[in-house]
Amino acid sequence: MTPQRTLVFATNNEHKLREIRAIAPEMHILSLADIQCHADIPETASTFQGNALLKARYVKQHYGYDCFADDSGLMVDALHGAPGVHSARYAGEGHDGDANTALLLRNMHDVADRSARFVTVIALIDSEGEHLFEGSIEGSILTAPRGDGGFGYDPVFIPQGYTESFAEMSSEQKNRISHRAIATEHLLHYLSNHFTSQCK
Ligand code: IMP
């Protein structure tokens, strides 16, 4: 029997865990809770790459596991890349996706250039070192929310070449084309090529 490779995914987001476990059933993926890590890992870097690396390094250093971590956000051209790494807390600590989206629309009320992209960076640390995998999807920001699905900024983001917002798509459709799906695909491609050499 092929031994399963154990990797920690530095998250407690059940949705993300389910998604990656479904995509890569040959891997044994542990969450932060599974390794009894209850720390509030700092995300103080100014880039997605920096924040993903901070989280992965924390787990490797404190728990010894090979680990990957992700960081994502929305970058709006007319706002010089904002909300960027501040996407989750754009409207302030304790605010949710609706408040963040409302603030984004207010800040863009007179903006003609609506171009934007979602970006995900995954940092993996294994015995060979640190690796970064990126995914992005281009699109534009609506002037009012549309759709009930998804989360965060999904109701105001229309991917290029589509007429529906992310929140109007089924989760299957969004997960086929999203920034997260693209970055995860790169991660899985790397892991499948290195799978046999690094079973824990
Ligand atoms: P995280 O790093 O994946 O937790 O994402 C940080 C923040 O970026 C989220 O809280 C959302 O505000 C935003 N975000 C990231 N990915 C998406 C997405 O697929 N749809 C909508 N918002 C997203």
PDB file of C-alpha atoms and ligand atoms in Angstrom:
ATOM      1  CA  MET A   1       0.000   0.000   0.000  1.00  0.00           C
ATOM      2  CA  THR A   2       1.323   3.480  -0.825  1.00  0.00           C
ATOM      3  CA  PRO A   3       1.897   5.432   2.399  1.00  0.00           C
ATOM      4  CA  GLN A   4      -0.138   8.617   2.651  1.00  0.00           C
ATOM      5  CA  ARG A   5       1.777  11.837   2.731  1.00  0.00           C
ATOM      6  CA  THR A   6       0.956  14.003   5.744  1.00  0.00           C
ATOM      7  CA  LEU A   7       0.758  17.730   5.279  1.00  0.00           C
ATOM      8  CA  VAL A   8      -0.633  20.426   7.530  1.00  0.00           C
ATOM      9  CA  PHE A   9      -2.851  23.026   5.878  1.00  0.00           C
ATOM     10  CA  ALA A  10      -2.420  26.089   8.121  1.00  0.00           C
ATOM     11  CA  THR A  11      -6.116  26.872   8.340  1.00  0.00           C
ATOM     12  CA  ASN A  12      -9.190  26.045  10.380  1.00  0.00           C
ATOM     13  CA  ASN A  13     -11.509  27.040   7.556  1.00  0.00           C
ATOM     14  CA  GLU A  14     -13.677  23.916   7.134  1.00  0.00           C
ATOM     15  CA  HIS A  15     -14.716  24.947   3.638  1.00  0.00           C
ATOM     16  CA  LYS A  16     -11.104  25.161   2.423  1.00  0.00           C
ATOM     17  CA  LEU A  17     -10.205  21.872   4.144  1.00  0.00           C
ATOM     18  CA  ARG A  18     -13.123  20.016   2.577  1.00  0.00           C
ATOM     19  CA  GLU A  19     -12.259  21.424  -0.812  1.00  0.00           C
ATOM     20  CA  ILE A  20      -8.601  20.392  -0.791  1.00  0.00           C
ATOM     21  CA  ARG A  21      -9.276  16.986   0.795  1.00  0.00           C
ATOM     22  CA  ALA A  22     -11.751  16.295  -2.022  1.00  0.00           C
ATOM     23  CA  ILE A  23      -9.250  17.359  -4.668  1.00  0.00           C
ATOM     24  CA  ALA A  24      -6.348  15.378  -3.167  1.00  0.00           C
ATOM     25  CA  PRO A  25      -7.701  12.265  -1.404  1.00  0.00           C
ATOM     26  CA  GLU A  26      -4.270  10.599  -1.618  1.00  0.00           C
ATOM     27  CA  MET A  27      -2.911  13.102   0.887  1.00  0.00           C
ATOM     28  CA  HIS A  28      -3.466  13.094   4.635  1.00  0.00           C
ATOM     29  CA  ILE A  29      -4.273  16.735   5.311  1.00  0.00           C
ATOM     30  CA  LEU A  30      -4.337  17.980   8.892  1.00  0.00           C
ATOM     31  CA  SER A  31      -5.777  21.294  10.030  1.00  0.00           C
ATOM     32  CA  LEU A  32      -4.337  23.575  12.713  1.00  0.00           C
ATOM     33  CA  ALA A  33      -6.886  22.162  15.167  1.00  0.00           C
ATOM     34  CA  ASP A  34      -5.751  18.606  14.302  1.00  0.00           C
ATOM     35  CA  ILE A  35      -2.202  19.436  15.474  1.00  0.00           C
ATOM     36  CA  GLN A  36      -3.505  21.321  18.545  1.00  0.00           C
ATOM     37  CA  CYS A  37      -2.302  24.653  17.196  1.00  0.00           C
ATOM     38  CA  HIS A  38      -4.632  27.302  18.587  1.00  0.00           C
ATOM     39  CA  ALA A  39      -2.281  30.250  18.104  1.00  0.00           C
ATOM     40  CA  ASP A  40      -3.372  33.406  16.348  1.00  0.00           C
ATOM     41  CA  ILE A  41      -0.641  33.245  13.704  1.00  0.00           C
ATOM     42  CA  PRO A  42       0.370  36.792  12.726  1.00  0.00           C
ATOM     43  CA  GLU A  43      -0.456  37.956   9.192  1.00  0.00           C
ATOM     44  CA  THR A  44       1.522  41.175   9.304  1.00  0.00           C
ATOM     45  CA  ALA A  45       3.250  41.112   5.913  1.00  0.00           C
ATOM     46  CA  SER A  46       2.398  43.602   3.169  1.00  0.00           C
ATOM     47  CA  THR A  47       2.034  40.964   0.437  1.00  0.00           C
ATOM     48  CA  PHE A  48       0.020  37.761  -0.044  1.00  0.00           C
ATOM     49  CA  GLN A  49       3.303  35.893  -0.487  1.00  0.00           C
ATOM     50  CA  GLY A  50       4.651  37.258   2.803  1.00  0.00           C
ATOM     51  CA  ASN A  51       1.545  36.350   4.783  1.00  0.00           C
ATOM     52  CA  ALA A  52       1.311  32.835   3.336  1.00  0.00           C
ATOM     53  CA  LEU A  53       4.985  32.272   4.198  1.00  0.00           C
ATOM     54  CA  LEU A  54       4.545  33.625   7.750  1.00  0.00           C
ATOM     55  CA  LYS A  55       1.806  31.065   8.421  1.00  0.00           C
ATOM     56  CA  ALA A  56       3.631  28.100   6.845  1.00  0.00           C
ATOM     57  CA  ARG A  57       6.912  28.950   8.612  1.00  0.00           C
ATOM     58  CA  TYR A  58       5.136  29.208  11.963  1.00  0.00           C
ATOM     59  CA  VAL A  59       3.815  25.653  11.678  1.00  0.00           C
ATOM     60  CA  LYS A  60       7.094  24.221  10.380  1.00  0.00           C
ATOM     61  CA  GLN A  61       9.107  25.907  13.146  1.00  0.00           C
ATOM     62  CA  HIS A  62       6.780  25.126  16.046  1.00  0.00           C
ATOM     63  CA  TYR A  63       5.360  21.732  15.028  1.00  0.00           C
ATOM     64  CA  GLY A  64       7.852  20.273  12.538  1.00  0.00           C
ATOM     65  CA  TYR A  65       5.308  19.301   9.902  1.00  0.00           C
ATOM     66  CA  ASP A  66       5.567  19.944   6.208  1.00  0.00           C
ATOM     67  CA  CYS A  67       2.949  22.600   5.770  1.00  0.00           C
ATOM     68  CA  PHE A  68       1.194  24.851   3.316  1.00  0.00           C
ATOM     69  CA  ALA A  69      -0.735  28.056   3.931  1.00  0.00           C
ATOM     70  CA  ASP A  70      -2.702  30.374   1.698  1.00  0.00           C
ATOM     71  CA  ASP A  71      -3.488  34.044   1.561  1.00  0.00           C
ATOM     72  CA  SER A  72      -5.999  35.618  -0.798  1.00  0.00           C
ATOM     73  CA  GLY A  73      -7.661  38.878  -1.570  1.00  0.00           C
ATOM     74  CA  LEU A  74      -9.150  41.240  -4.089  1.00  0.00           C
ATOM     75  CA  MET A  75      -7.050  43.841  -5.913  1.00  0.00           C
ATOM     76  CA  VAL A  76      -8.821  46.747  -7.604  1.00  0.00           C
ATOM     77  CA  ASP A  77      -6.801  48.696 -10.180  1.00  0.00           C
ATOM     78  CA  ALA A  78      -8.500  52.052  -9.580  1.00  0.00           C
ATOM     79  CA  LEU A  79      -7.791  51.691  -5.840  1.00  0.00           C
ATOM     80  CA  HIS A  80      -4.108  50.944  -6.478  1.00  0.00           C
ATOM     81  CA  GLY A  81      -4.474  47.290  -5.480  1.00  0.00           C
ATOM     82  CA  ALA A  82      -6.716  47.809  -2.430  1.00  0.00           C
ATOM     83  CA  PRO A  83      -8.234  46.109  -0.509  1.00  0.00           C
ATOM     84  CA  GLY A  84      -5.375  43.629  -1.196  1.00  0.00           C
ATOM     85  CA  VAL A  85      -3.931  42.005   1.935  1.00  0.00           C
ATOM     86  CA  HIS A  86      -6.544  43.918   3.966  1.00  0.00           C
ATOM     87  CA  SER A  87      -9.467  42.270   2.117  1.00  0.00           C
ATOM     88  CA  ALA A  88     -10.807  40.399   5.152  1.00  0.00           C
ATOM     89  CA  ARG A  89     -10.819  43.501   7.374  1.00  0.00           C
ATOM     90  CA  TYR A  90     -11.365  46.272   4.817  1.00  0.00           C
ATOM     91  CA  ALA A  91     -14.286  47.761   6.759  1.00  0.00           C
ATOM     92  CA  GLY A  92     -12.485  47.259  10.095  1.00  0.00           C
ATOM     93  CA  GLU A  93     -11.958  44.511  12.665  1.00  0.00           C
ATOM     94  CA  GLY A  94     -15.048  42.421  13.239  1.00  0.00           C
ATOM     95  CA  HIS A  95     -16.708  43.435   9.973  1.00  0.00           C
ATOM     96  CA  ASP A  96     -18.067  40.864   7.579  1.00  0.00           C
ATOM     97  CA  GLY A  97     -18.206  40.370   3.838  1.00  0.00           C
ATOM     98  CA  ASP A  98     -21.292  42.554   3.428  1.00  0.00           C
ATOM     99  CA  ALA A  99     -19.695  45.505   5.223  1.00  0.00           C
ATOM    100  CA  ASN A 100     -16.463  45.081   3.239  1.00  0.00           C
ATOM    101  CA  THR A 101     -18.409  44.960  -0.017  1.00  0.00           C
ATOM    102  CA  ALA A 102     -20.498  48.015   0.880  1.00  0.00           C
ATOM    103  CA  LEU A 103     -17.348  49.998   1.645  1.00  0.00           C
ATOM    104  CA  LEU A 104     -15.755  48.892  -1.621  1.00  0.00           C
ATOM    105  CA  LEU A 105     -18.803  50.067  -3.591  1.00  0.00           C
ATOM    106  CA  ARG A 106     -18.812  53.400  -1.751  1.00  0.00           C
ATOM    107  CA  ASN A 107     -15.114  53.900  -2.507  1.00  0.00           C
ATOM    108  CA  MET A 108     -15.805  53.161  -6.183  1.00  0.00           C
ATOM    109  CA  HIS A 109     -19.054  55.109  -6.620  1.00  0.00           C
ATOM    110  CA  ASP A 110     -17.601  57.475  -9.238  1.00  0.00           C
ATOM    111  CA  VAL A 111     -14.978  55.142 -10.670  1.00  0.00           C
ATOM    112  CA  ALA A 112     -15.210  54.249 -14.362  1.00  0.00           C
ATOM    113  CA  ASP A 113     -12.336  51.733 -14.497  1.00  0.00           C
ATOM    114  CA  ARG A 114     -13.862  48.725 -12.662  1.00  0.00           C
ATOM    115  CA  SER A 115     -11.065  46.249 -13.428  1.00  0.00           C
ATOM    116  CA  ALA A 116      -9.939  43.973 -10.586  1.00  0.00           C
ATOM    117  CA  ARG A 117      -8.558  40.526  -9.844  1.00  0.00           C
ATOM    118  CA  PHE A 118      -8.746  37.937  -7.103  1.00  0.00           C
ATOM    119  CA  VAL A 119      -5.357  36.556  -6.111  1.00  0.00           C
ATOM    120  CA  THR A 120      -4.327  33.525  -4.064  1.00  0.00           C
ATOM    121  CA  VAL A 121      -0.806  32.630  -3.019  1.00  0.00           C
ATOM    122  CA  ILE A 122      -0.027  29.268  -1.440  1.00  0.00           C
ATOM    123  CA  ALA A 123       3.275  28.823   0.405  1.00  0.00           C
ATOM    124  CA  LEU A 124       4.503  25.264   0.914  1.00  0.00           C
ATOM    125  CA  ILE A 125       7.414  24.297   3.134  1.00  0.00           C
ATOM    126  CA  ASP A 126       8.784  20.796   2.714  1.00  0.00           C
ATOM    127  CA  SER A 127      12.178  19.155   3.134  1.00  0.00           C
ATOM    128  CA  GLU A 128      13.351  20.837  -0.078  1.00  0.00           C
ATOM    129  CA  GLY A 129      12.571  24.339   1.143  1.00  0.00           C
ATOM    130  CA  GLU A 130       9.975  27.017   0.483  1.00  0.00           C
ATOM    131  CA  HIS A 131       7.769  27.095  -2.606  1.00  0.00           C
ATOM    132  CA  LEU A 132       5.154  29.602  -3.781  1.00  0.00           C
ATOM    133  CA  PHE A 133       2.166  28.832  -6.015  1.00  0.00           C
ATOM    134  CA  GLU A 134      -0.057  31.604  -7.359  1.00  0.00           C
ATOM    135  CA  GLY A 135      -3.441  31.850  -8.977  1.00  0.00           C
ATOM    136  CA  SER A 136      -5.417  34.856 -10.119  1.00  0.00           C
ATOM    137  CA  ILE A 137      -8.594  35.611 -12.014  1.00  0.00           C
ATOM    138  CA  GLU A 138      -9.252  38.857 -13.821  1.00  0.00           C
ATOM    139  CA  GLY A 139     -12.655  40.517 -13.719  1.00  0.00           C
ATOM    140  CA  SER A 140     -14.561  43.663 -12.906  1.00  0.00           C
ATOM    141  CA  ILE A 141     -16.485  45.179 -10.023  1.00  0.00           C
ATOM    142  CA  LEU A 142     -20.251  45.665 -10.387  1.00  0.00           C
ATOM    143  CA  THR A 143     -21.967  48.824  -9.153  1.00  0.00           C
ATOM    144  CA  ALA A 144     -24.371  46.802  -6.943  1.00  0.00           C
ATOM    145  CA  PRO A 145     -24.254  43.269  -5.478  1.00  0.00           C
ATOM    146  CA  ARG A 146     -25.793  40.365  -7.425  1.00  0.00           C
ATOM    147  CA  GLY A 147     -26.424  36.805  -6.211  1.00  0.00           C
ATOM    148  CA  ASP A 148     -26.656  34.942  -2.910  1.00  0.00           C
ATOM    149  CA  GLY A 149     -23.892  32.354  -3.189  1.00  0.00           C
ATOM    150  CA  GLY A 150     -20.231  32.411  -2.201  1.00  0.00           C
ATOM    151  CA  PHE A 151     -18.771  34.750   0.381  1.00  0.00           C
ATOM    152  CA  GLY A 152     -16.811  37.970   0.741  1.00  0.00           C
ATOM    153  CA  TYR A 153     -16.737  40.081  -2.407  1.00  0.00           C
ATOM    154  CA  ASP A 154     -18.351  37.404  -4.618  1.00  0.00           C
ATOM    155  CA  PRO A 155     -21.600  39.385  -5.216  1.00  0.00           C
ATOM    156  CA  VAL A 156     -19.724  42.294  -6.831  1.00  0.00           C
ATOM    157  CA  PHE A 157     -17.122  40.382  -8.867  1.00  0.00           C
ATOM    158  CA  ILE A 158     -17.743  39.316 -12.466  1.00  0.00           C
ATOM    159  CA  PRO A 159     -14.959  37.198 -13.926  1.00  0.00           C
ATOM    160  CA  GLN A 160     -13.763  38.212 -17.375  1.00  0.00           C
ATOM    161  CA  GLY A 161     -15.691  36.387 -20.120  1.00  0.00           C
ATOM    162  CA  TYR A 162     -18.734  35.668 -17.896  1.00  0.00           C
ATOM    163  CA  THR A 163     -22.016  37.483 -17.326  1.00  0.00           C
ATOM    164  CA  GLU A 164     -22.699  36.147 -13.822  1.00  0.00           C
ATOM    165  CA  SER A 165     -21.072  37.333 -10.624  1.00  0.00           C
ATOM    166  CA  PHE A 166     -19.199  34.756  -8.517  1.00  0.00           C
ATOM    167  CA  ALA A 167     -22.201  34.826  -6.157  1.00  0.00           C
ATOM    168  CA  GLU A 168     -24.575  33.895  -9.010  1.00  0.00           C
ATOM    169  CA  MET A 169     -22.501  30.861 -10.022  1.00  0.00           C
ATOM    170  CA  SER A 170     -22.773  27.402  -8.503  1.00  0.00           C
ATOM    171  CA  SER A 171     -19.897  26.624  -6.138  1.00  0.00           C
ATOM    172  CA  GLU A 172     -18.738  23.936  -8.616  1.00  0.00           C
ATOM    173  CA  GLN A 173     -18.494  26.501 -11.400  1.00  0.00           C
ATOM    174  CA  LYS A 174     -16.678  29.055  -9.245  1.00  0.00           C
ATOM    175  CA  ASN A 175     -14.308  26.388  -7.903  1.00  0.00           C
ATOM    176  CA  ARG A 176     -13.361  25.392 -11.444  1.00  0.00           C
ATOM    177  CA  ILE A 177     -12.137  28.863 -12.419  1.00  0.00           C
ATOM    178  CA  SER A 178     -11.264  30.667  -9.195  1.00  0.00           C
ATOM    179  CA  HIS A 179      -7.902  32.098  -8.122  1.00  0.00           C
ATOM    180  CA  ARG A 180      -7.850  29.492  -5.324  1.00  0.00           C
ATOM    181  CA  ALA A 181      -8.483  26.640  -7.761  1.00  0.00           C
ATOM    182  CA  ILE A 182      -5.618  27.780 -10.003  1.00  0.00           C
ATOM    183  CA  ALA A 183      -3.129  28.114  -7.122  1.00  0.00           C
ATOM    184  CA  THR A 184      -4.252  24.739  -5.714  1.00  0.00           C
ATOM    185  CA  GLU A 185      -3.757  23.136  -9.119  1.00  0.00           C
ATOM    186  CA  HIS A 186      -0.138  24.348  -9.143  1.00  0.00           C
ATOM    187  CA  LEU A 187       0.378  23.015  -5.602  1.00  0.00           C
ATOM    188  CA  LEU A 188      -1.084  19.623  -6.502  1.00  0.00           C
ATOM    189  CA  HIS A 189       1.028  19.416  -9.642  1.00  0.00           C
ATOM    190  CA  TYR A 190       4.154  19.977  -7.522  1.00  0.00           C
ATOM    191  CA  LEU A 191       3.055  17.481  -4.875  1.00  0.00           C
ATOM    192  CA  SER A 192       2.222  14.791  -7.403  1.00  0.00           C
ATOM    193  CA  ASN A 193       5.741  15.068  -8.828  1.00  0.00           C
ATOM    194  CA  HIS A 194       7.333  14.901  -5.353  1.00  0.00           C
ATOM    195  CA  PHE A 195       4.883  12.554  -3.721  1.00  0.00           C
ATOM    196  CA  THR A 196       6.880   9.352  -3.327  1.00  0.00           C
ATOM    197  CA  SER A 197      10.084  10.967  -2.109  1.00  0.00           C
ATOM    198  CA  GLN A 198       8.632  12.636   0.977  1.00  0.00           C
ATOM    199  CA  CYS A 199       6.211  10.397   2.833  1.00  0.00           C
ATOM    200  CA  LYS A 200       6.256  11.261   6.503  1.00  0.00           C
TER     201      LYS A 200
HETATM  202  P1  IMP B   1      -8.304  34.350   2.714  1.00  0.00           P
HETATM  203  O1  IMP B   1      -6.874  34.756   2.805  1.00  0.00           O
HETATM  204  O2  IMP B   1      -8.547  33.244   1.715  1.00  0.00           O
HETATM  205  O3  IMP B   1      -8.922  34.048   4.052  1.00  0.00           O
HETATM  206  O4  IMP B   1      -9.109  35.603   2.107  1.00  0.00           O
HETATM  207  C1  IMP B   1      -9.023  36.895   2.698  1.00  0.00           C
HETATM  208  C2  IMP B   1     -10.228  37.725   2.279  1.00  0.00           C
HETATM  209  O5  IMP B   1     -10.185  37.955   0.864  1.00  0.00           O
HETATM  210  C3  IMP B   1     -11.568  37.081   2.534  1.00  0.00           C
HETATM  211  O6  IMP B   1     -12.007  37.324   3.840  1.00  0.00           O
HETATM  212  C4  IMP B   1     -12.444  37.766   1.498  1.00  0.00           C
HETATM  213  O7  IMP B   1     -12.815  39.051   1.951  1.00  0.00           O
HETATM  214  C5  IMP B   1     -11.489  37.951   0.334  1.00  0.00           C
HETATM  215  N1  IMP B   1     -11.599  36.802  -0.594  1.00  0.00           N
HETATM  216  C6  IMP B   1     -10.639  35.875  -0.846  1.00  0.00           C
HETATM  217  N2  IMP B   1     -11.082  34.960  -1.736  1.00  0.00           N
HETATM  218  C7  IMP B   1     -12.350  35.325  -2.049  1.00  0.00           C
HETATM  219  C8  IMP B   1     -13.328  34.765  -2.912  1.00  0.00           C
HETATM  220  O8  IMP B   1     -13.153  33.718  -3.561  1.00  0.00           O
HETATM  221  N3  IMP B   1     -14.501  35.420  -2.973  1.00  0.00           N
HETATM  222  C9  IMP B   1     -14.760  36.560  -2.276  1.00  0.00           C
HETATM  223  N4  IMP B   1     -13.898  37.107  -1.439  1.00  0.00           N
HETATM  224  C10 IMP B   1     -12.677  36.504  -1.325  1.00  0.00           C
END
